[in-house]
Coordinates of C-alpha atoms in Angstrom, one line a residue:
M200 CA -26.1 -43.8 15.8
D201 CA -29.2 -42.3 14.4
Y202 CA -27.8 -39.9 11.8
H203 CA -31.2 -38.5 11.1
Q204 CA -31.6 -37.3 14.7
I205 CA -28.1 -36.0 14.8
G206 CA -28.8 -33.9 11.7
R207 CA -32.0 -32.5 13.3
S208 CA -30.1 -31.6 16.4
I209 CA -27.3 -29.8 14.5
S210 CA -29.9 -28.0 12.4
T211 CA -31.6 -26.8 15.5
L212 CA -28.3 -25.6 17.0
M213 CA -27.3 -23.8 13.8
S214 CA -30.7 -22.0 13.6
D215 CA -29.6 -19.9 16.6
K216 CA -27.6 -16.9 15.5
H217 CA -25.3 -16.8 18.5
F218 CA -24.5 -20.5 18.3
H219 CA -23.9 -20.1 14.5
E220 CA -21.3 -17.4 15.1
A221 CA -19.7 -19.2 18.0
A222 CA -19.4 -22.4 16.1
Y223 CA -17.6 -20.7 13.2
L224 CA -15.2 -19.0 15.5
A225 CA -14.5 -22.0 17.7
D226 CA -10.9 -23.0 18.0
D227 CA -11.3 -26.2 19.9
R228 CA -13.7 -28.7 21.4
Q229 CA -14.3 -26.7 24.5
D230 CA -15.5 -23.7 22.6
L231 CA -18.2 -25.8 21.0
L232 CA -19.2 -27.3 24.3
N233 CA -19.5 -23.8 25.8
A234 CA -21.6 -22.7 22.8
I235 CA -23.9 -25.7 23.3
N236 CA -24.3 -24.9 27.0
S237 CA -25.2 -21.3 26.2
F238 CA -27.8 -22.6 23.7
L239 CA -29.3 -25.0 26.3
D240 CA -29.5 -22.2 28.9
C241 CA -31.9 -20.3 26.6
S242 CA -33.8 -23.4 25.5
I243 CA -37.1 -24.6 27.0
V244 CA -37.9 -28.4 27.1
L245 CA -41.6 -29.2 27.1
P246 CA -42.5 -32.6 28.6
P247 CA -45.6 -34.4 27.5
S248 CA -48.6 -32.7 29.0
E249 CA -52.3 -32.3 28.5
V250 CA -52.0 -28.5 28.9
G251 CA -51.9 -26.7 25.6
G252 CA -53.4 -23.9 23.6
E253 CA -52.5 -20.2 23.4
E254 CA -52.0 -19.9 27.1
L255 CA -49.1 -22.3 27.1
L256 CA -47.5 -20.6 24.1
R257 CA -47.8 -17.2 25.7
S258 CA -46.2 -18.4 28.9
V259 CA -43.4 -20.1 27.1
A260 CA -42.7 -17.1 24.9
R261 CA -42.7 -14.8 27.9
F262 CA -40.2 -17.0 29.7
Q263 CA -37.9 -17.4 26.7
R264 CA -37.9 -13.6 26.2
E265 CA -36.7 -13.2 29.8
M266 CA -33.9 -15.7 29.3
L267 CA -32.8 -14.0 26.0
R268 CA -32.7 -10.6 27.7
K269 CA -30.4 -12.0 30.4
R270 CA -28.1 -13.4 27.8
E271 CA -27.9 -10.0 26.1
E272 CA -27.2 -8.3 29.4
Q273 CA -24.3 -10.8 30.1
E274 CA -22.8 -10.0 26.6
V275 CA -23.0 -6.3 27.2
K276 CA -21.3 -6.7 30.6
L277 CA -18.5 -8.7 29.0
L278 CA -18.0 -6.0 26.3
A279 CA -18.0 -3.2 28.8
K280 CA -15.6 -4.9 31.2
E281 CA -13.0 -2.4 32.2
P282 CA -9.2 -3.1 31.7
K283 CA -7.0 -3.4 34.7
S284 CA -4.8 -0.4 33.9
P285 CA -5.0 2.9 31.9
E286 CA -2.4 1.6 29.5
D287 CA -4.4 -1.5 28.8
K288 CA -7.5 0.6 28.3
A289 CA -5.7 2.7 25.8
L290 CA -4.5 -0.3 23.9
L291 CA -7.9 -2.1 24.0
T292 CA -9.9 0.9 23.0
P293 CA -10.3 0.7 19.2
F294 CA -10.3 3.6 16.8
K295 CA -14.0 4.4 16.8
P296 CA -15.6 5.2 13.5
G297 CA -17.4 8.2 15.0
D298 CA -14.0 9.7 16.0
D299 CA -13.3 10.9 12.5
P300 CA -9.6 11.8 12.1
L301 CA -10.4 14.1 9.3
K302 CA -12.9 16.1 11.2
R303 CA -11.7 19.7 11.7
T304 CA -11.1 20.9 15.2
G305 CA -11.3 24.6 14.3
R306 CA -7.9 25.4 16.0
P307 CA -4.6 26.0 14.2
F308 CA -2.7 22.8 14.0
G309 CA -5.6 21.1 15.8
G310 CA -5.4 18.0 13.5
V311 CA -1.6 17.5 14.1
I312 CA -2.1 17.9 17.9
R313 CA -5.0 15.4 17.9
D314 CA -3.0 12.9 15.9
A315 CA -0.1 13.1 18.3
R316 CA -2.3 12.8 21.4
R317 CA -4.0 9.7 20.0
R318 CA -0.9 7.9 18.8
Y319 CA 2.1 8.7 20.9
P320 CA 0.7 7.4 24.3
K321 CA 0.8 4.0 22.6
Y322 CA 4.5 4.5 21.5
L323 CA 5.9 1.9 23.9
S324 CA 3.4 -0.8 22.8
D325 CA 4.6 -0.3 19.2
F326 CA 7.8 -2.0 20.3
K327 CA 6.2 -4.6 22.6
D328 CA 3.8 -5.7 19.9
A329 CA 6.7 -6.4 17.5
M330 CA 7.9 -9.3 19.6
N331 CA 6.2 -11.7 17.3
A332 CA 7.5 -14.2 14.7
Q333 CA 5.0 -12.9 12.1
C334 CA 6.6 -9.4 12.4
M335 CA 10.0 -10.9 11.7
A336 CA 8.8 -12.8 8.7
A337 CA 7.1 -9.6 7.4
V338 CA 10.5 -7.7 7.6
I339 CA 12.1 -10.1 5.1
F340 CA 9.1 -10.0 2.8
I341 CA 8.7 -6.2 2.8
Y342 CA 12.4 -5.7 2.5
F343 CA 12.3 -7.1 -1.1
A344 CA 9.0 -5.3 -1.7
A345 CA 10.7 -2.0 -0.9
L346 CA 14.1 -2.7 -2.5
S347 CA 12.9 -3.8 -5.9
P348 CA 11.0 -0.6 -6.7
A349 CA 13.9 1.5 -5.3
I350 CA 16.3 -0.1 -7.7
T351 CA 13.8 0.0 -10.6
F352 CA 12.7 3.6 -10.2
G353 CA 16.2 4.6 -9.5
G354 CA 17.3 3.3 -12.8
L355 CA 14.5 5.1 -14.6
L356 CA 15.2 8.3 -12.7
G357 CA 18.9 8.1 -13.6
E358 CA 17.9 7.9 -17.3
K359 CA 15.4 10.8 -17.1
T360 CA 17.8 13.2 -15.2
D361 CA 21.0 12.3 -17.0
G362 CA 22.5 10.6 -13.9
L363 CA 22.0 13.6 -11.6
I364 CA 19.6 11.4 -9.4
G365 CA 19.8 7.7 -9.7
V366 CA 19.7 4.4 -7.8
S367 CA 22.2 5.5 -5.1
E368 CA 20.2 8.6 -4.2
L369 CA 16.8 6.8 -4.2
I370 CA 18.1 3.9 -2.0
I371 CA 19.5 6.4 0.5
A372 CA 16.3 8.5 0.5
T373 CA 14.2 5.3 1.0
A374 CA 16.4 4.3 3.9
L375 CA 16.8 7.7 5.5
Q376 CA 13.2 8.9 5.2
G377 CA 11.9 5.5 6.1
V378 CA 13.8 5.4 9.4
I379 CA 12.6 8.9 10.3
F380 CA 9.0 8.2 9.5
S381 CA 9.0 4.8 11.3
I382 CA 10.3 6.5 14.4
I383 CA 8.0 9.6 14.6
G384 CA 5.2 8.8 12.2
A385 CA 1.6 8.6 13.5
N386 CA 0.8 5.5 11.3
P387 CA 4.0 3.5 11.0
M388 CA 2.1 0.9 8.9
L389 CA 2.7 3.1 5.9
I390 CA 5.8 2.5 3.8
V391 CA 7.4 5.5 2.1
G392 CA 8.7 5.1 -1.4
F393 CA 9.0 6.6 -4.9
S394 CA 6.1 6.6 -7.3
G395 CA 5.4 6.8 -11.0
P396 CA 3.7 10.2 -11.0
V397 CA 6.6 11.8 -9.2
L398 CA 8.9 10.3 -11.9
V399 CA 6.9 12.0 -14.6
F400 CA 7.2 15.3 -12.8
E401 CA 11.0 14.9 -12.3
E402 CA 11.4 14.2 -16.1
A403 CA 9.3 17.2 -17.0
F404 CA 11.1 19.6 -14.6
F405 CA 14.5 18.4 -15.8
S406 CA 13.5 19.1 -19.4
F407 CA 12.2 22.5 -18.4
C408 CA 15.5 23.4 -16.6
T409 CA 17.6 22.1 -19.4
A410 CA 15.7 24.0 -22.0
N411 CA 16.0 27.3 -20.0
G412 CA 19.6 26.9 -19.1
M413 CA 19.0 26.5 -15.3
E414 CA 20.5 24.0 -12.9
Y415 CA 18.0 21.2 -12.2
L416 CA 19.2 20.3 -8.7
T417 CA 19.2 23.9 -7.6
G418 CA 15.7 24.3 -8.8
R419 CA 14.7 21.3 -6.7
V420 CA 16.2 22.9 -3.6
W421 CA 13.8 25.9 -3.9
I422 CA 10.9 23.5 -4.6
G423 CA 11.8 21.8 -1.4
F424 CA 11.8 25.1 0.5
W425 CA 8.3 25.9 -0.8
L426 CA 7.1 22.4 -0.1
I427 CA 7.8 23.0 3.6
I428 CA 6.0 26.3 3.7
I429 CA 3.0 24.8 1.8
V430 CA 2.6 21.8 4.1
V431 CA 2.9 23.9 7.2
L432 CA 0.1 26.1 6.0
M433 CA -1.9 23.1 4.9
V434 CA -1.8 21.3 8.3
A435 CA -2.2 24.6 10.2
F436 CA -5.7 25.0 8.6
E437 CA -6.3 21.2 8.7
G438 CA -6.4 20.9 5.0
S439 CA -6.2 17.1 5.0
F440 CA -10.0 17.0 5.3
L441 CA -10.0 17.7 1.5
V442 CA -9.1 14.0 1.0
C443 CA -12.8 13.3 1.8
Y444 CA -13.6 14.5 -1.6
V445 CA -11.2 12.1 -3.3
S446 CA -13.6 9.2 -4.0
R447 CA -13.0 5.8 -5.6
F448 CA -13.5 7.4 -9.0
T449 CA -10.2 9.4 -8.6
Q450 CA -8.5 6.7 -6.6
E451 CA -8.9 4.2 -9.4
I452 CA -7.7 6.6 -12.1
F453 CA -4.6 7.4 -9.9
A454 CA -3.8 3.7 -9.3
F455 CA -4.2 2.9 -13.0
L456 CA -2.0 5.8 -13.9
I457 CA 0.8 4.5 -11.6
S458 CA 0.7 1.1 -13.2
L459 CA 0.4 2.5 -16.7
I460 CA 3.5 4.6 -16.2
F461 CA 5.5 1.7 -15.1
I462 CA 4.4 -0.6 -17.9
Y463 CA 5.0 2.2 -20.5
E464 CA 8.5 2.9 -19.3
T465 CA 9.4 -0.8 -19.5
F466 CA 8.3 -1.2 -23.1
S467 CA 9.6 2.2 -24.1
K468 CA 13.1 1.3 -23.0
L469 CA 12.8 -2.1 -24.7
G470 CA 11.8 -0.3 -27.9
K471 CA 14.8 2.0 -27.8
E472 CA 17.2 -0.9 -27.4
S473 CA 15.6 -2.7 -30.4
R474 CA 16.2 0.5 -32.5
C475 CA 19.7 1.0 -31.3
R476 CA 22.5 -1.3 -32.4
A477 CA 25.1 0.4 -30.2
T478 CA 28.6 -0.9 -29.9
A479 CA 29.2 -2.0 -26.3
P480 CA 31.8 -4.0 -24.4
T481 CA 31.1 -7.6 -23.8
R482 CA 32.1 -9.5 -20.7
A483 CA 35.0 -10.9 -22.6
P484 CA 38.1 -8.8 -21.8
A485 CA 39.6 -6.5 -24.4
K486 CA 36.8 -7.2 -27.0
V487 CA 34.3 -4.7 -28.4
R488 CA 31.4 -6.1 -30.5
G489 CA 28.1 -4.8 -32.0
E490 CA 25.2 -6.3 -30.1
P491 CA 22.1 -6.7 -32.3
N492 CA 20.8 -9.3 -29.9
T493 CA 20.8 -7.0 -26.8
A494 CA 17.1 -6.1 -27.3
L495 CA 16.2 -9.8 -27.7
L496 CA 18.0 -10.7 -24.6
S497 CA 16.4 -7.9 -22.7
L498 CA 13.0 -9.1 -23.8
V499 CA 13.7 -12.6 -22.7
L500 CA 15.0 -11.4 -19.3
M501 CA 12.0 -9.1 -18.8
S502 CA 9.4 -11.7 -19.9
G503 CA 11.1 -14.4 -17.9
T504 CA 11.1 -12.3 -14.8
F505 CA 7.5 -11.4 -15.2
F506 CA 6.1 -14.9 -15.9
I507 CA 8.2 -16.6 -13.2
A508 CA 7.0 -14.1 -10.6
F509 CA 3.4 -14.4 -11.8
Y510 CA 3.3 -18.1 -11.6
L511 CA 5.1 -18.3 -8.3
R512 CA 2.5 -15.9 -7.0
K513 CA -0.2 -18.3 -8.3
F514 CA 1.7 -21.2 -6.8
K515 CA 0.3 -20.5 -3.4
N516 CA -3.1 -21.7 -4.6
S517 CA -1.8 -24.9 -5.9
A518 CA -2.0 -28.4 -4.3
F519 CA 1.8 -28.9 -3.9
F520 CA 3.6 -28.6 -0.6
P521 CA 2.0 -27.5 2.7
G522 CA 0.2 -24.2 2.8
R523 CA 2.9 -22.3 4.7
I524 CA 5.6 -23.3 2.2
R525 CA 3.4 -22.3 -0.7
R526 CA 2.7 -19.0 0.8
V527 CA 6.4 -18.3 1.4
I528 CA 7.2 -19.2 -2.3
G529 CA 4.4 -17.0 -3.5
D530 CA 5.3 -14.0 -1.3
F531 CA 9.0 -14.1 -2.4
G532 CA 8.1 -14.7 -6.1
V533 CA 9.5 -11.4 -7.3
P534 CA 13.0 -11.7 -5.7
I535 CA 13.2 -15.4 -6.7
A536 CA 12.4 -14.4 -10.3
I537 CA 14.9 -11.6 -10.4
L538 CA 17.6 -13.9 -9.0
I539 CA 16.9 -16.7 -11.5
M540 CA 17.1 -14.3 -14.5
V541 CA 20.2 -12.6 -13.2
L542 CA 21.9 -16.0 -13.2
V543 CA 20.6 -16.6 -16.7
D544 CA 22.1 -13.3 -17.8
Y545 CA 25.3 -14.0 -16.1
S546 CA 25.6 -17.3 -17.9
I547 CA 25.3 -15.7 -21.3
R548 CA 28.7 -14.2 -21.8
D549 CA 28.8 -13.1 -25.5
I550 CA 25.8 -10.7 -25.5
Y551 CA 25.9 -7.3 -23.8
S552 CA 23.0 -6.3 -21.5
Q553 CA 22.7 -2.9 -19.8
K554 CA 23.1 -3.0 -16.1
L555 CA 21.9 -0.7 -13.3
S556 CA 24.3 2.0 -12.5
V557 CA 25.0 1.7 -8.8
P558 CA 28.3 3.1 -7.4
S559 CA 30.2 1.1 -4.8
G560 CA 30.1 2.6 -1.3
F561 CA 28.5 5.8 -0.1
S562 CA 28.6 7.8 -3.3
V563 CA 26.3 9.7 -5.6
T564 CA 25.4 8.2 -8.9
S565 CA 27.5 10.7 -10.9
P566 CA 30.3 12.0 -8.7
E567 CA 31.8 13.9 -11.7
K568 CA 28.5 16.0 -12.0
R569 CA 27.5 16.7 -8.4
G570 CA 28.2 16.3 -4.7
W571 CA 26.1 15.5 -1.7
V572 CA 25.2 19.1 -0.8
I573 CA 23.5 21.4 -3.3
N574 CA 24.1 25.1 -3.2
P575 CA 20.8 27.0 -3.2
L576 CA 22.4 29.8 -5.2
G577 CA 23.7 27.4 -7.9
S578 CA 27.2 26.1 -8.6
D579 CA 28.2 29.5 -9.9
G580 CA 26.1 31.6 -7.6
Q581 CA 24.0 32.8 -10.5
F582 CA 20.7 31.0 -10.1
P583 CA 17.9 33.4 -11.2
I584 CA 16.1 35.2 -8.4
W585 CA 12.8 35.1 -10.3
M586 CA 13.0 31.3 -10.4
M587 CA 13.5 31.2 -6.6
A588 CA 10.0 32.8 -6.3
A589 CA 8.5 31.0 -9.3
S590 CA 9.4 27.6 -7.8
I591 CA 6.2 27.8 -5.7
L592 CA 4.3 26.7 -8.8
P593 CA 6.2 23.4 -9.4
A594 CA 6.3 23.0 -5.6
L595 CA 2.5 23.1 -5.5
L596 CA 2.4 20.4 -8.2
V597 CA 4.7 18.2 -6.2
F598 CA 2.7 18.7 -3.1
I599 CA -0.5 17.7 -5.0
L600 CA 1.1 14.4 -6.0
I601 CA 2.5 13.6 -2.5
F602 CA -0.8 14.7 -0.9
M603 CA -2.9 12.5 -3.2
E604 CA -0.8 9.3 -2.9
T605 CA -0.1 9.7 0.9
Q606 CA -3.7 10.4 1.9
I607 CA -5.2 7.8 -0.4
T608 CA -2.9 5.2 0.9
S609 CA -3.8 6.2 4.5
L610 CA -7.5 5.8 3.6
I611 CA -6.9 2.4 2.2
V612 CA -4.8 1.2 5.1
S613 CA -7.1 2.5 7.8
K614 CA -10.4 1.1 6.4
K615 CA -12.7 0.0 9.1
E616 CA -12.6 -3.7 8.2
R617 CA -8.9 -3.8 9.1
M618 CA -9.9 -3.2 12.7
L619 CA -6.9 -0.9 13.5
V620 CA -7.0 0.0 17.2
K621 CA -4.2 2.6 17.4
G622 CA -5.7 5.1 15.0
T623 CA -4.1 6.9 12.1
G624 CA -2.5 10.3 11.4
F625 CA -3.5 12.1 8.2
H626 CA -2.2 15.5 9.3
L627 CA 0.9 14.5 11.2
D628 CA 2.1 11.9 8.6
L629 CA 1.7 14.4 5.7
M630 CA 3.7 17.0 7.5
I631 CA 6.5 14.6 8.4
I632 CA 6.8 13.1 4.8
V633 CA 6.7 16.5 3.0
T634 CA 9.0 18.3 5.5
V635 CA 11.6 15.5 5.4
G636 CA 11.3 15.4 1.6
G637 CA 11.8 19.2 1.4
I638 CA 14.9 19.1 3.5
S639 CA 16.3 16.2 1.5
S640 CA 16.2 18.4 -1.6
L641 CA 19.3 20.2 -0.2
F642 CA 21.2 16.9 -0.6
G643 CA 19.8 16.1 -4.1
L644 CA 17.6 13.3 -2.8
P645 CA 14.2 12.4 -4.4
W646 CA 10.8 13.2 -2.9
L647 CA 8.9 10.2 -1.5
A648 CA 5.3 9.5 -0.5
A649 CA 3.4 6.7 1.2
A650 CA 3.6 4.0 -1.4
T651 CA 0.2 2.4 -1.9
V652 CA 1.1 -1.1 -2.9
R653 CA 4.0 -1.5 -0.4
S654 CA 1.9 -0.1 2.4
V655 CA -1.1 -2.4 1.7
T656 CA 1.3 -5.4 1.4
H657 CA 2.9 -4.4 4.7
V658 CA -0.5 -4.4 6.5
N659 CA -1.6 -7.7 4.9
A660 CA 1.7 -9.3 6.0
L661 CA 0.9 -8.2 9.6
T662 CA -2.7 -9.2 9.6
V663 CA -3.8 -12.1 11.8
M664 CA -6.8 -14.0 10.3
S665 CA -9.1 -16.4 12.1
K666 CA -7.9 -20.0 11.9
A667 CA -11.4 -21.4 12.3
V668 CA -13.0 -20.6 9.0
A669 CA -16.0 -22.6 7.8
P670 CA -16.0 -23.7 4.1
G671 CA -17.5 -20.9 2.0
D672 CA -17.3 -18.4 4.8
K673 CA -15.0 -15.3 4.6
P674 CA -12.0 -15.3 6.9
R675 CA -12.3 -12.8 9.7
I676 CA -9.5 -10.4 10.7
Q677 CA -8.6 -11.0 14.4
E678 CA -6.0 -8.2 14.6
V679 CA -3.3 -6.3 12.9
K680 CA 0.2 -6.2 14.5
E681 CA 0.4 -2.4 14.7
Q682 CA 4.0 -1.6 15.5
R683 CA 7.0 0.4 14.3
V684 CA 9.8 -2.2 14.2
T685 CA 9.1 -3.8 10.8
G686 CA 9.1 -0.5 8.9
L687 CA 12.2 0.6 10.8
L688 CA 14.1 -2.6 10.1
V689 CA 13.2 -2.6 6.5
A690 CA 14.5 1.0 6.1
I691 CA 17.7 0.1 7.9
L692 CA 18.3 -3.0 5.8
V693 CA 17.7 -1.2 2.5
D694 CA 20.7 1.1 2.9
P695 CA 23.5 -1.5 3.4
T696 CA 22.9 -2.6 -0.2
L697 CA 25.1 0.4 -1.2
F698 CA 27.9 -0.9 0.9
D699 CA 28.1 -4.3 -0.7
H700 CA 31.7 -4.6 -1.7
T701 CA 31.4 -8.1 -3.1
Y702 CA 32.6 -7.3 -6.7
D703 CA 31.7 -9.0 -9.9
V704 CA 35.1 -10.1 -11.2
T705 CA 34.2 -9.5 -14.8
Q706 CA 32.8 -6.0 -14.4
G707 CA 34.6 -4.6 -11.4
Q708 CA 31.2 -3.5 -10.0
P709 CA 29.2 -4.4 -6.9
C710 CA 27.0 -7.5 -7.3
C711 CA 23.9 -5.2 -7.1
C712 CA 25.0 -3.8 -10.4
S713 CA 24.8 -7.3 -12.0
C714 CA 21.0 -7.0 -12.2
P715 CA 20.0 -6.3 -15.8
Q716 CA 17.5 -3.5 -16.3
G717 CA 15.2 -5.9 -18.0
C718 CA 14.9 -7.9 -14.8
A719 CA 14.5 -4.8 -12.6
R720 CA 11.8 -3.3 -14.7
S721 CA 9.7 -6.4 -14.4
G722 CA 10.1 -6.5 -10.6
G723 CA 7.8 -3.6 -9.9
G724 CA 4.1 -3.7 -9.4
G725 CA 0.9 -1.7 -9.3
T726 CA -2.5 -1.8 -7.6
C727 CA -5.8 -2.5 -9.1
C728 CA -9.1 -1.6 -7.4
G729 CA -12.2 -3.7 -7.9
M730 CA -15.6 -2.2 -8.6
L731 CA -18.8 -4.1 -8.2
G732 CA -22.3 -3.3 -7.3
N733 CA -26.0 -3.9 -8.0
V734 CA -25.8 -1.9 -11.2
R735 CA -26.6 -2.9 -14.8
T736 CA -23.6 -3.9 -16.8
L737 CA -24.1 -1.2 -19.4
R738 CA -24.1 1.5 -16.7
M739 CA -21.0 0.0 -15.2
H740 CA -19.2 0.1 -18.5
L741 CA -20.3 3.7 -18.9
F742 CA -18.7 4.6 -15.5
T743 CA -15.5 2.8 -16.5
G744 CA -15.5 4.4 -19.9
I745 CA -15.6 7.9 -18.3
Q746 CA -12.7 6.9 -16.1
M747 CA -10.7 5.8 -19.2
V748 CA -11.4 9.1 -20.9
C749 CA -10.0 10.9 -17.9
L750 CA -7.0 8.7 -17.9
A751 CA -6.5 9.3 -21.7
V752 CA -6.6 13.1 -21.1
L753 CA -4.1 12.7 -18.3
W754 CA -1.8 10.7 -20.5
A755 CA -2.1 13.2 -23.3
V756 CA -1.1 16.0 -21.0
M757 CA 1.8 14.0 -19.7
S758 CA 3.1 13.5 -23.3
T759 CA 3.2 17.2 -24.2
V760 CA 5.3 20.2 -23.1
A761 CA 2.5 20.9 -20.5
S762 CA 3.4 17.7 -18.6
L763 CA 4.4 19.8 -15.6
A764 CA 0.7 20.7 -15.1
F765 CA -0.7 17.1 -15.1
P766 CA -1.2 17.1 -11.3
F767 CA -3.7 19.9 -11.8
V768 CA -5.5 17.8 -14.4
L769 CA -5.6 14.9 -12.0
I770 CA -7.3 17.1 -9.4
L771 CA -9.9 18.0 -11.9
T772 CA -11.3 14.5 -11.7
V773 CA -12.7 15.4 -8.3
P774 CA -15.1 18.1 -9.6
I775 CA -15.9 15.9 -12.6
K776 CA -17.1 13.2 -10.2
M777 CA -19.0 15.6 -7.9
F778 CA -20.9 17.5 -10.6
L779 CA -20.8 15.7 -14.0
M780 CA -21.2 12.1 -12.7
Q781 CA -24.1 13.1 -10.5
R782 CA -26.0 14.2 -13.6
I783 CA -25.4 10.9 -15.4
F784 CA -25.9 8.4 -12.7
T785 CA -28.6 8.0 -10.1
P786 CA -27.7 8.3 -6.4
R787 CA -28.2 4.6 -5.9
E788 CA -25.9 3.8 -8.8
M789 CA -23.2 6.2 -7.5
Q790 CA -23.4 4.6 -4.1
C791 CA -22.8 1.1 -5.6
L792 CA -20.1 2.2 -8.2
D793 CA -18.2 4.8 -6.2
A794 CA -18.6 3.8 -2.5
D795 CA -15.3 3.5 -0.6
D796 CA -16.3 0.3 1.0
A797 CA -18.2 -1.2 -2.0
E798 CA -15.6 -3.8 -2.7
P799 CA -12.2 -4.7 -1.3
T800 CA -9.2 -3.9 -3.3
F801 CA -7.3 -6.6 -5.2
D802 CA -4.7 -6.8 -2.5
E803 CA -7.3 -7.3 0.2
K804 CA -9.0 -10.1 -1.7
E805 CA -5.7 -11.7 -2.3
G806 CA -4.8 -11.5 1.3
Q807 CA -8.2 -13.2 2.2
D808 CA -7.5 -15.9 -0.3
E809 CA -4.0 -16.4 1.1
Y810 CA -5.3 -17.0 4.6
T811 CA -8.3 -19.0 3.6
E812 CA -6.0 -21.3 1.5
M813 CA -3.4 -21.4 4.2
H814 CA -5.8 -22.8 6.9
M815 CA -7.6 -25.2 4.7
P816 CA -6.5 -28.9 4.9
V817 CA -4.0 -30.0 2.3

């Protein structure tokens, strides 16, 4: 074999753009042969001849242009080939970029009606498309991704509200609202859950009610009523278009704030335990002992959970085991880490560690303080009338938080590179989430929103990447399994954790309660957005510095008595970007630094690395 001639032949083939793309996307030998045939059909072989000069070149060029034109016509015909049935046409017609879901129709509730007309005709396919092994694997993965934050934030919420709302209420809300949204939502790829900013509001509102002698849960009922009115007015006038003004500048501040709240609460609780040498019962029966080592044990449990989960996540890029096994270990890194450290805590029997407060069975966190139904007039019927009307202000703040997180998550999930074909539902999804949350206030359940990290993880788990990836080339998304079953099953599976009657013999509590809070606090996560562009490093640092100043102001407001107003301060980042930043940075710099599609998020890059690593030879 003449390797020199083979190299020349391959170089000639790869110089053609169509063959280049076909070769990278080929799945087998026949695909390569078809690509070679297509290349030869548009090639001209010149035998030895005495004819030459410009006349020969003109005739050859004219003939080749004709062949290339025919090839383009054939490609257009293949792309324009009509499906066999109207249902197939609806399924194969992608969500066109020109069909902007945030474009106003000019009619009352026009956006909601458009979302329903676009999504509900594909309702049956949402169940057909779920008949796939990848969907079943995603259910197991997302179940742990949804349960861990529910337990973690539930424990924090119980501390902030003196047990009025805790793990029990948050798990039930996650399950109930998740089932409803998965059934009727316009974009079931979203996963509803609790978030850090809402936790900050709950703490601030609880402090306000306590200081003014008002019932906290009753005040939440009236906030829920006003939430329903606000969201109906918002979708009636198609107010979701306002999310167009929420750029990466605000999105990154909001994402950083969510992560920072979680990290702060973790170390804050650890600091309190280190300062408090409380007397607490040990696992040994009939013994009470001071526990100065409780803080140290909590630190060990927290650090161990974090580092085990972190290195298991990195394990998928190692050289051990086949790619699929590494990916499974990496995906389930958090629950594996929590399980290991729970066993470590269980083996240490002479040191007390605080456990999550989860009642057995279908019960509220504090049965002695409240029931399942909250009286809108108060337990004594004396709730102030002025507060019923004034609740519109905190309701507006809650709505801002839910609006921001839900719509930003919808924007991230429905980015054009994900190639979603069934569309999205900014208006309809917002109305469903807020309305269900408002009604849940009557039962003392927390408000939820579309959780950014869990939703992006859900989409990544259902993304099918091209298996034929050339070294150095980015993997291409073939499709996303858009369906309702995974979110529905995850929501259904979350709730039975309350009915786990397998008791810990030493504590008399369900096994879910055996999870130390140090482990649970390390089991959460945040999101981090990347920001790159063709901008000088100093200018990039200036852009990031302004974001950090805004974040510091937000944190300062959250730490004062004015913490209830921090959603308004968050909204102020939008005009800061629109007016102040435009004066500091040039339009080209702003396009690079703040463009929505300038750089994939951390989760998207990680998903690309997963699939690239997964399909590379071991």
